[in-house]
XYZ file of C-alpha atoms in Angstrom:
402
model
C -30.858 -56.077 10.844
C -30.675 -56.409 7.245
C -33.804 -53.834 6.661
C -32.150 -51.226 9.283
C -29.202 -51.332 7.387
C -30.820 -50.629 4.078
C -32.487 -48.023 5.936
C -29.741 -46.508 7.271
C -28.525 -47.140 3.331
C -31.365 -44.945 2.058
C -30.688 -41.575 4.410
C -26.923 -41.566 3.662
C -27.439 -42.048 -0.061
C -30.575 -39.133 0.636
C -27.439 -36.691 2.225
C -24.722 -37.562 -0.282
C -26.534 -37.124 -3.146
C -28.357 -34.052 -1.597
C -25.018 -32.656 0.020
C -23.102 -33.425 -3.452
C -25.315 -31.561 -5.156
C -25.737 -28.739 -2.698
C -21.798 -28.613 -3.006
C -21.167 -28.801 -6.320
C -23.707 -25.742 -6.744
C -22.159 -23.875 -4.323
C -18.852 -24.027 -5.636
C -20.095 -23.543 -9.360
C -21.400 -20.857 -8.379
C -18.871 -19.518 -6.102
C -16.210 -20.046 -8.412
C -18.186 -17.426 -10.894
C -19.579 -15.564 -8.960
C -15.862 -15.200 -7.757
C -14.084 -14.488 -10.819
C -16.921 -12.058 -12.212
C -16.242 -10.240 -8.791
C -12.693 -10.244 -9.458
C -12.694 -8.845 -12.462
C -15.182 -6.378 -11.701
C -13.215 -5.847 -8.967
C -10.256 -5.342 -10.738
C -12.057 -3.047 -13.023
C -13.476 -1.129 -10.531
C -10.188 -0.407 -9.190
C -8.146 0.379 -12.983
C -11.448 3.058 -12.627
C -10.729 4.560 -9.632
C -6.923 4.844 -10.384
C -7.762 6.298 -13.525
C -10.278 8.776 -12.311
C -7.905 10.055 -9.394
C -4.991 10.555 -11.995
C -7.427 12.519 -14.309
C -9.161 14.548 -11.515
C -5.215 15.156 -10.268
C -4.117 15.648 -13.496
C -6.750 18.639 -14.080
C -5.825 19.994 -10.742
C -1.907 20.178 -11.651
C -2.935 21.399 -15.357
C -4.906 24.066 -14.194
C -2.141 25.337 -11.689
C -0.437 25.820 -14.634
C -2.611 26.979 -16.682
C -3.305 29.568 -13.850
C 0.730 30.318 -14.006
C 0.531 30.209 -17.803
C -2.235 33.026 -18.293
C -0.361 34.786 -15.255
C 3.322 34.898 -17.156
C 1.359 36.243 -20.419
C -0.446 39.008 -18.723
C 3.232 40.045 -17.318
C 4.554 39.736 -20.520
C 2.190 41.943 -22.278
C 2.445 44.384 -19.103
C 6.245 44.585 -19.853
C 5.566 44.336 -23.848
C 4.008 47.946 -23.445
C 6.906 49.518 -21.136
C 7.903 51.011 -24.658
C 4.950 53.410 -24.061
C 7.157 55.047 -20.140
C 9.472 57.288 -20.483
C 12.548 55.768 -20.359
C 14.121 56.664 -17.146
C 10.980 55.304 -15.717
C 10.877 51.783 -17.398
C 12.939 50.090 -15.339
C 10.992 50.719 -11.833
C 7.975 49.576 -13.373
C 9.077 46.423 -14.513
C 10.801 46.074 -11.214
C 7.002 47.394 -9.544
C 4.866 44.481 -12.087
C 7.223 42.216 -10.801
C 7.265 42.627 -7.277
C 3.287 43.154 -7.237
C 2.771 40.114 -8.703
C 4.136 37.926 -6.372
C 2.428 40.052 -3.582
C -1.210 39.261 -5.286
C -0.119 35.487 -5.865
C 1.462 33.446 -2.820
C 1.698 30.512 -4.781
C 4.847 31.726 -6.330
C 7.974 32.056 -4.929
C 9.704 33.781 -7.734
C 9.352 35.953 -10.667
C 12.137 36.935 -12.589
C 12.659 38.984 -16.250
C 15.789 39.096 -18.739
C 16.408 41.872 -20.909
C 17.881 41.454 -24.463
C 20.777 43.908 -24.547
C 19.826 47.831 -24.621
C 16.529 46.689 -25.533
C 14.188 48.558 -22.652
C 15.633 51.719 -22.572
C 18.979 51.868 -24.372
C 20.529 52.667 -20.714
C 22.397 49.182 -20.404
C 26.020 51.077 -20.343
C 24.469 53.304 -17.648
C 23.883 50.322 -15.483
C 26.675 48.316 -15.931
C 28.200 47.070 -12.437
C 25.979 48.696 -10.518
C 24.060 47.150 -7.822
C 21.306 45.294 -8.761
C 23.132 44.515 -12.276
C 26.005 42.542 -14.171
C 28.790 44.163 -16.374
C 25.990 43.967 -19.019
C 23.576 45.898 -17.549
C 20.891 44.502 -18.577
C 17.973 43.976 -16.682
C 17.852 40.610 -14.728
C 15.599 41.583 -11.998
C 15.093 37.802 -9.884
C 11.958 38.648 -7.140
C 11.615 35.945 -4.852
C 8.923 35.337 -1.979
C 9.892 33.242 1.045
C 6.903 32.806 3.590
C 5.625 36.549 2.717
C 8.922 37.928 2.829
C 9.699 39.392 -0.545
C 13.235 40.004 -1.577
C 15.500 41.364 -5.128
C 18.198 39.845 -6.183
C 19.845 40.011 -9.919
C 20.152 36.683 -11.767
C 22.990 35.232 -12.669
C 24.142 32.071 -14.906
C 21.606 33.289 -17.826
C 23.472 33.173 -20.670
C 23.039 29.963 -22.753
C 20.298 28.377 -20.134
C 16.929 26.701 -21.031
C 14.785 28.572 -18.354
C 15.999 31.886 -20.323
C 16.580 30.620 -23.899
C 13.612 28.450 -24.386
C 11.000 31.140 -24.020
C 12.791 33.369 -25.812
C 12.741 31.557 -28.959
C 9.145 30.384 -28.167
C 5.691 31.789 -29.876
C 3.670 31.878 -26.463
C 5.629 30.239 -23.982
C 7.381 27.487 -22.307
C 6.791 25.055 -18.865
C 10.000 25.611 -17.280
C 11.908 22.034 -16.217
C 12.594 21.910 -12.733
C 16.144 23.605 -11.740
C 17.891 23.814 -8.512
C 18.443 27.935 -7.502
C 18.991 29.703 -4.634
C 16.291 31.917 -3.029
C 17.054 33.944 -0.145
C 20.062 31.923 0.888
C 18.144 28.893 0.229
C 18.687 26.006 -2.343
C 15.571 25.007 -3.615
C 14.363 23.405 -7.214
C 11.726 25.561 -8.808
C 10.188 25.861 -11.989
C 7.073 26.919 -13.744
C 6.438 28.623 -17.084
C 8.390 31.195 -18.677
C 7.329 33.557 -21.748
C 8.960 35.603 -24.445
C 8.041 39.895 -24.004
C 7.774 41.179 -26.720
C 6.594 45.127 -27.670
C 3.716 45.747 -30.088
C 5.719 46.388 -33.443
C 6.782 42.218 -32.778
C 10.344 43.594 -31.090
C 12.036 40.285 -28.295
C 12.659 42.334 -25.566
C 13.479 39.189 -23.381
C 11.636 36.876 -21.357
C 9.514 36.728 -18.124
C 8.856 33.746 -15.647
C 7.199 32.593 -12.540
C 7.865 29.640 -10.269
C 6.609 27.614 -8.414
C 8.469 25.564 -5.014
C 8.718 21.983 -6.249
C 8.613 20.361 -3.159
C 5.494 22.266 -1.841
C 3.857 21.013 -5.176
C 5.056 17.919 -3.912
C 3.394 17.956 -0.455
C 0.351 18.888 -2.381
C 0.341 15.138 -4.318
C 1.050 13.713 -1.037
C -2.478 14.718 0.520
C -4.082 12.095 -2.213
C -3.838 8.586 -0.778
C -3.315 5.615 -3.097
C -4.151 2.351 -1.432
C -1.208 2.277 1.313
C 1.902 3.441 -0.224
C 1.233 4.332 -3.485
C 2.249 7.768 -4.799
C 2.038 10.626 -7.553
C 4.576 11.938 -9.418
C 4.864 14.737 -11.792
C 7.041 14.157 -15.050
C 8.628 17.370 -16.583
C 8.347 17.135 -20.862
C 12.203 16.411 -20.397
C 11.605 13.461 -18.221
C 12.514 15.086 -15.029
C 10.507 14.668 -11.426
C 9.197 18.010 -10.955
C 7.137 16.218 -7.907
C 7.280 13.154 -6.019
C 6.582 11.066 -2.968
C 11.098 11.651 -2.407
C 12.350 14.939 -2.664
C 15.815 13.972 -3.227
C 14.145 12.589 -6.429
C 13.217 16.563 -7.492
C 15.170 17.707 -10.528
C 16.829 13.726 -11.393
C 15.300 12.048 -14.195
C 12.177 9.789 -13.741
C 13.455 6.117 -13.185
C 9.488 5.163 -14.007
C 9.912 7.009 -17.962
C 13.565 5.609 -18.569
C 12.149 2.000 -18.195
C 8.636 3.259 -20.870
C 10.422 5.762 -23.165
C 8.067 4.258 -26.119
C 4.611 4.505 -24.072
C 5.409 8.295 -22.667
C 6.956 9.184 -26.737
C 3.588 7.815 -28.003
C 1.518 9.993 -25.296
C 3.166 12.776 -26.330
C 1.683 12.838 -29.844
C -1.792 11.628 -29.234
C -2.509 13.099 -25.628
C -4.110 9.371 -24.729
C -3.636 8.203 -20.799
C -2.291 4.684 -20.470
C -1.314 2.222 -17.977
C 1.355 -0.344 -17.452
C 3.157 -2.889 -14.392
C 6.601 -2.490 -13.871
C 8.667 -3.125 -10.365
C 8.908 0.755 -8.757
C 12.434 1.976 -7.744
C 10.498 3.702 -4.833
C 8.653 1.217 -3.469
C 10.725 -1.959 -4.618
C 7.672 -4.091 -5.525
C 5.277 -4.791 -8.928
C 3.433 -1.362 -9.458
C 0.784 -0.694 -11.884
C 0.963 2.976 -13.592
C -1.692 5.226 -14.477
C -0.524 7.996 -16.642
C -2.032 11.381 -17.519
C -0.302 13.489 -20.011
C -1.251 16.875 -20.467
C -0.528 20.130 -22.136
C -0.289 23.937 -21.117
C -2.568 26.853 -23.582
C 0.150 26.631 -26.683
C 2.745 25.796 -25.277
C 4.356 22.638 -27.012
C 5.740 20.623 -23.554
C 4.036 17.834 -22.288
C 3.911 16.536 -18.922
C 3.073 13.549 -17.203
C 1.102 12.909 -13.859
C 1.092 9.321 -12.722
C -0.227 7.621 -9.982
C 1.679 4.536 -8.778
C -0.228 1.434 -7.192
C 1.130 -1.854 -5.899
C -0.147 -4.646 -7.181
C 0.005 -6.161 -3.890
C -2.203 -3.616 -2.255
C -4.699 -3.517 -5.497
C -4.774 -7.082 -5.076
C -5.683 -7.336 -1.045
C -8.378 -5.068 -2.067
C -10.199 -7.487 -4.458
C -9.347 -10.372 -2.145
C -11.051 -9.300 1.349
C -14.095 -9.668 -0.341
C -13.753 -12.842 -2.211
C -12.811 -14.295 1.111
C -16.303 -12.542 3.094
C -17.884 -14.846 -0.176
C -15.966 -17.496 -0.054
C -16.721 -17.858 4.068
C -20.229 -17.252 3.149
C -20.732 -19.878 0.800
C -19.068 -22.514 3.066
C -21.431 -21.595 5.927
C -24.214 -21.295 3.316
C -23.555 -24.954 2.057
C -22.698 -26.051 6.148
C -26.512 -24.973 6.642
C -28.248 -26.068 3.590
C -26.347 -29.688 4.360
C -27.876 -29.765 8.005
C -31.422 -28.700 6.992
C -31.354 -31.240 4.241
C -30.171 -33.929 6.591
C -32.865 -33.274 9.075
C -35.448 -33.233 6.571
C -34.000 -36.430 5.339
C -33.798 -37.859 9.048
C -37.073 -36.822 9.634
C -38.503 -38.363 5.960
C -36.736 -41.629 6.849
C -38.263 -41.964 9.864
C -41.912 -41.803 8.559
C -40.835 -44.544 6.162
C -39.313 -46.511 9.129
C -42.597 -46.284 11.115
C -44.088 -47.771 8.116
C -42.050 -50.452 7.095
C -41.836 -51.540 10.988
C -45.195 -52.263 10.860
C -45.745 -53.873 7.979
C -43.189 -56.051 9.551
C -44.597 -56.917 12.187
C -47.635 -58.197 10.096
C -45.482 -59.690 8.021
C -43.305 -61.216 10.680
C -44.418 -60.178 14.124
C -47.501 -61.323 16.098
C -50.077 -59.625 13.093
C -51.310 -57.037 15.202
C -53.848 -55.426 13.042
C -54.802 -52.520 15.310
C -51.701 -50.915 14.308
C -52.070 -47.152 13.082
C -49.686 -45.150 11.557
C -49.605 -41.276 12.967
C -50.105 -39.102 9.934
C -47.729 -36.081 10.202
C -47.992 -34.390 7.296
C -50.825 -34.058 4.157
C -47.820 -35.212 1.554
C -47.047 -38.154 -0.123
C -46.024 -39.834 3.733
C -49.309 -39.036 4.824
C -51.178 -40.443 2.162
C -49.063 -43.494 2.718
C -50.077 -43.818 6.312
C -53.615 -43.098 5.556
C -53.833 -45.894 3.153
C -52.114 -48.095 5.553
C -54.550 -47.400 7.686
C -57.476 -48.082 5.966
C -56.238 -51.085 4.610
C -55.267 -52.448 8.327
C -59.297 -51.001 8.671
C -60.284 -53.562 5.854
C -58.340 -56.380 6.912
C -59.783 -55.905 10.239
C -62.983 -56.185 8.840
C -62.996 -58.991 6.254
C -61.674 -60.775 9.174
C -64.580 -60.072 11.485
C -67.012 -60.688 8.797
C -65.554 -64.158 8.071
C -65.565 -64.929 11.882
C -69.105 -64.540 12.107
């Protein structure tokens, strides 16, 4: 009983040491092999964030930069109206303007202000007539609502940025986002604006064109982050131009209030950056990737930024450290059973040995006993020296009977 027992002794030592090693590897290595997927994870996904906010980035920038070369070419066009007879001037301004929009769909207005008697000298002749103020001046405000293109004279120009700014710029402005009416319709639009000016240097005013805000915002919207995360477009004055909330359009950015230091710091060195913050929009821990980006010479600089939850950046890296983590424990689950039958099996060998020897040793001395020889190894080489030895013993025995 004793000898079974130290038997039994030998195979459970055989599986916990095997097992304990077996486990401690696999969680060594499981617990590296998790973190260095993790991080790589983790990095993997900081690259994918950035690269989306880059590639949408360059997709906004060169909407604009589309708009920007657009509102030059006008400008020049109108620059050179000096060159038509005067009582023609007008129309074609009026013509470039309405053509324009015609040729490009993706604007829903375009709109020119006058400096006073500066086209044609006629400004008393058109003072409160239709079409114009008590000034006279031209303030001819195109608009195009689902292909339906319509005139209407601005009004509230005096002293504003959208008509100001360019004025006083060298080549042009990126127009913050401003709510206006178009057609009957309230709607924020903005875009860029330029100063017209004729070949001897003279300001004759400034041009624009503008885009719908919220269609730029359906735009963003076709880009999925993770589940709910988002882009927004940041005006240079810290206004959402675009955003997953269109009651957001025109109010200033919640996301740059909170980072005024990070977005004052991309606006001198152009670099994209990243921070977490908890996201008025979503009302959990976000992580920020921000692309700033400039216009041709104009000096604004806006900001697309794609918005991330943590939460959802985080279930991403864990689904697959669980498929490992399920792996290894299955892994380890088999290599403990295939150890523990080889262990059963080894034991057993030694078993069949040690029985008989005991029953030489104790037993009746049966010296016909063989041992079946399973495997060439170190077992088998055990029986088959058992064996011959029981063959020698037999022997010596015989020869001393006779």
């Amino acid at each position: 009983m004793a000898d079974e027992e130290k038997i039994h002794s030998l195979r459970e030592r055989l599986l916990f040491t095997i097992g304990g090693i077996l486990g401690a590897i696999f969680i060594l290595g499981g617990v590296f092999l998790g973190a260095f997927i993790h991080r790589t994870l983790g990095i993997i996904n900081d690259s994918y964030l950035q690269s989306v906010s880059r590639a949408n980035a360059q997709e906004t920038k060169t909407t604009f930069a589309k708009a920007y070369t657009d509102c030059l070419s006008l400008a020049r066009s109108v620059g050179l109206t000096g060159s038509f007879p005067e009582e023609y001037r007008r129309n074609h301004i009026n013509d470039t303007l309405k053509q324009t929009l015609k040729a490009h769909s993706e604007y829903v207005d375009a709109w020119f202000v006058s400096e006073p008697n500066a086209i044609d000298g006629l400004d008393d002749d058109f003072a409160g007539t239709e079409g114009y103020d008590e000034s006279g001046r031209m303030i001819p405000y195109w608009t195009n609502i689902n292909g339906n293109i319509d005139y209407s004279p601005l009004t509230d120009y005096v002293g504003s940025f959208w008509y100001e700014n360019p004025l006083h710029s060298q080549e042009g402005v990126l127009i913050e986002p401003n709510l206006y009416e178009l057609q009957g319709k309230q709607m924020f639009v903005g875009g860029v604006a330029a100063p017209v000016r004729s070949p001897d240097g003279k300001t004759l005013g400034s041009i624009g064109l503008d885009f719908d805000w919220a269609s730029v915002s359906q735009n963003l919207k076709k880009s999925k982050i993770f589940n709910t995360g988002y882009f927004i477009l940041i005006s240079d004055g810290g206004l959402v131009a675009a955003g997953p909330r269109e009651s957001d359009i025109g109010n200033p950015s919640k996301i740059l209030e909170g980072n005024k230091s990070l977005f004052a710091n991309a606006k001198n060195n152009l670099a994209n950056f990243s921070f977490e913050d908890k996201d008025a929009v979503l009302g959990k821990k976000c992580r920020y990737f921000v692309e700033p980006f400039k216009i041709g010479n104009a000096k604004e600089t806006w900001f697309l930024a794609v918005v991330a939850p943590v939460s959802e950046m985080n279930s991403k890296k864990n689904a697959p450290l669980t498929a490992i983590i399920i792996t290894f424990i299955i892994s380890l689950l088999v290599g403990i059973g295939i150890s523990g039958y080889v262990i059963t099996k080894t034991v057993l060998q030694i078993r069949d040995c040690a029985d008989a020897m005991k029953n030489i040793a104790q037993g009746d001395g049966d010296l016909t006993v063989q041992l079946k020889i399973h495997h060439n190894d170190e077992l088998g080489l055990l029986s088959k020296y058992f064996n011959q030895t029981m063959d020698k013993i037999r022997t010596s025995i015989s020869s001393v009977n006779t």
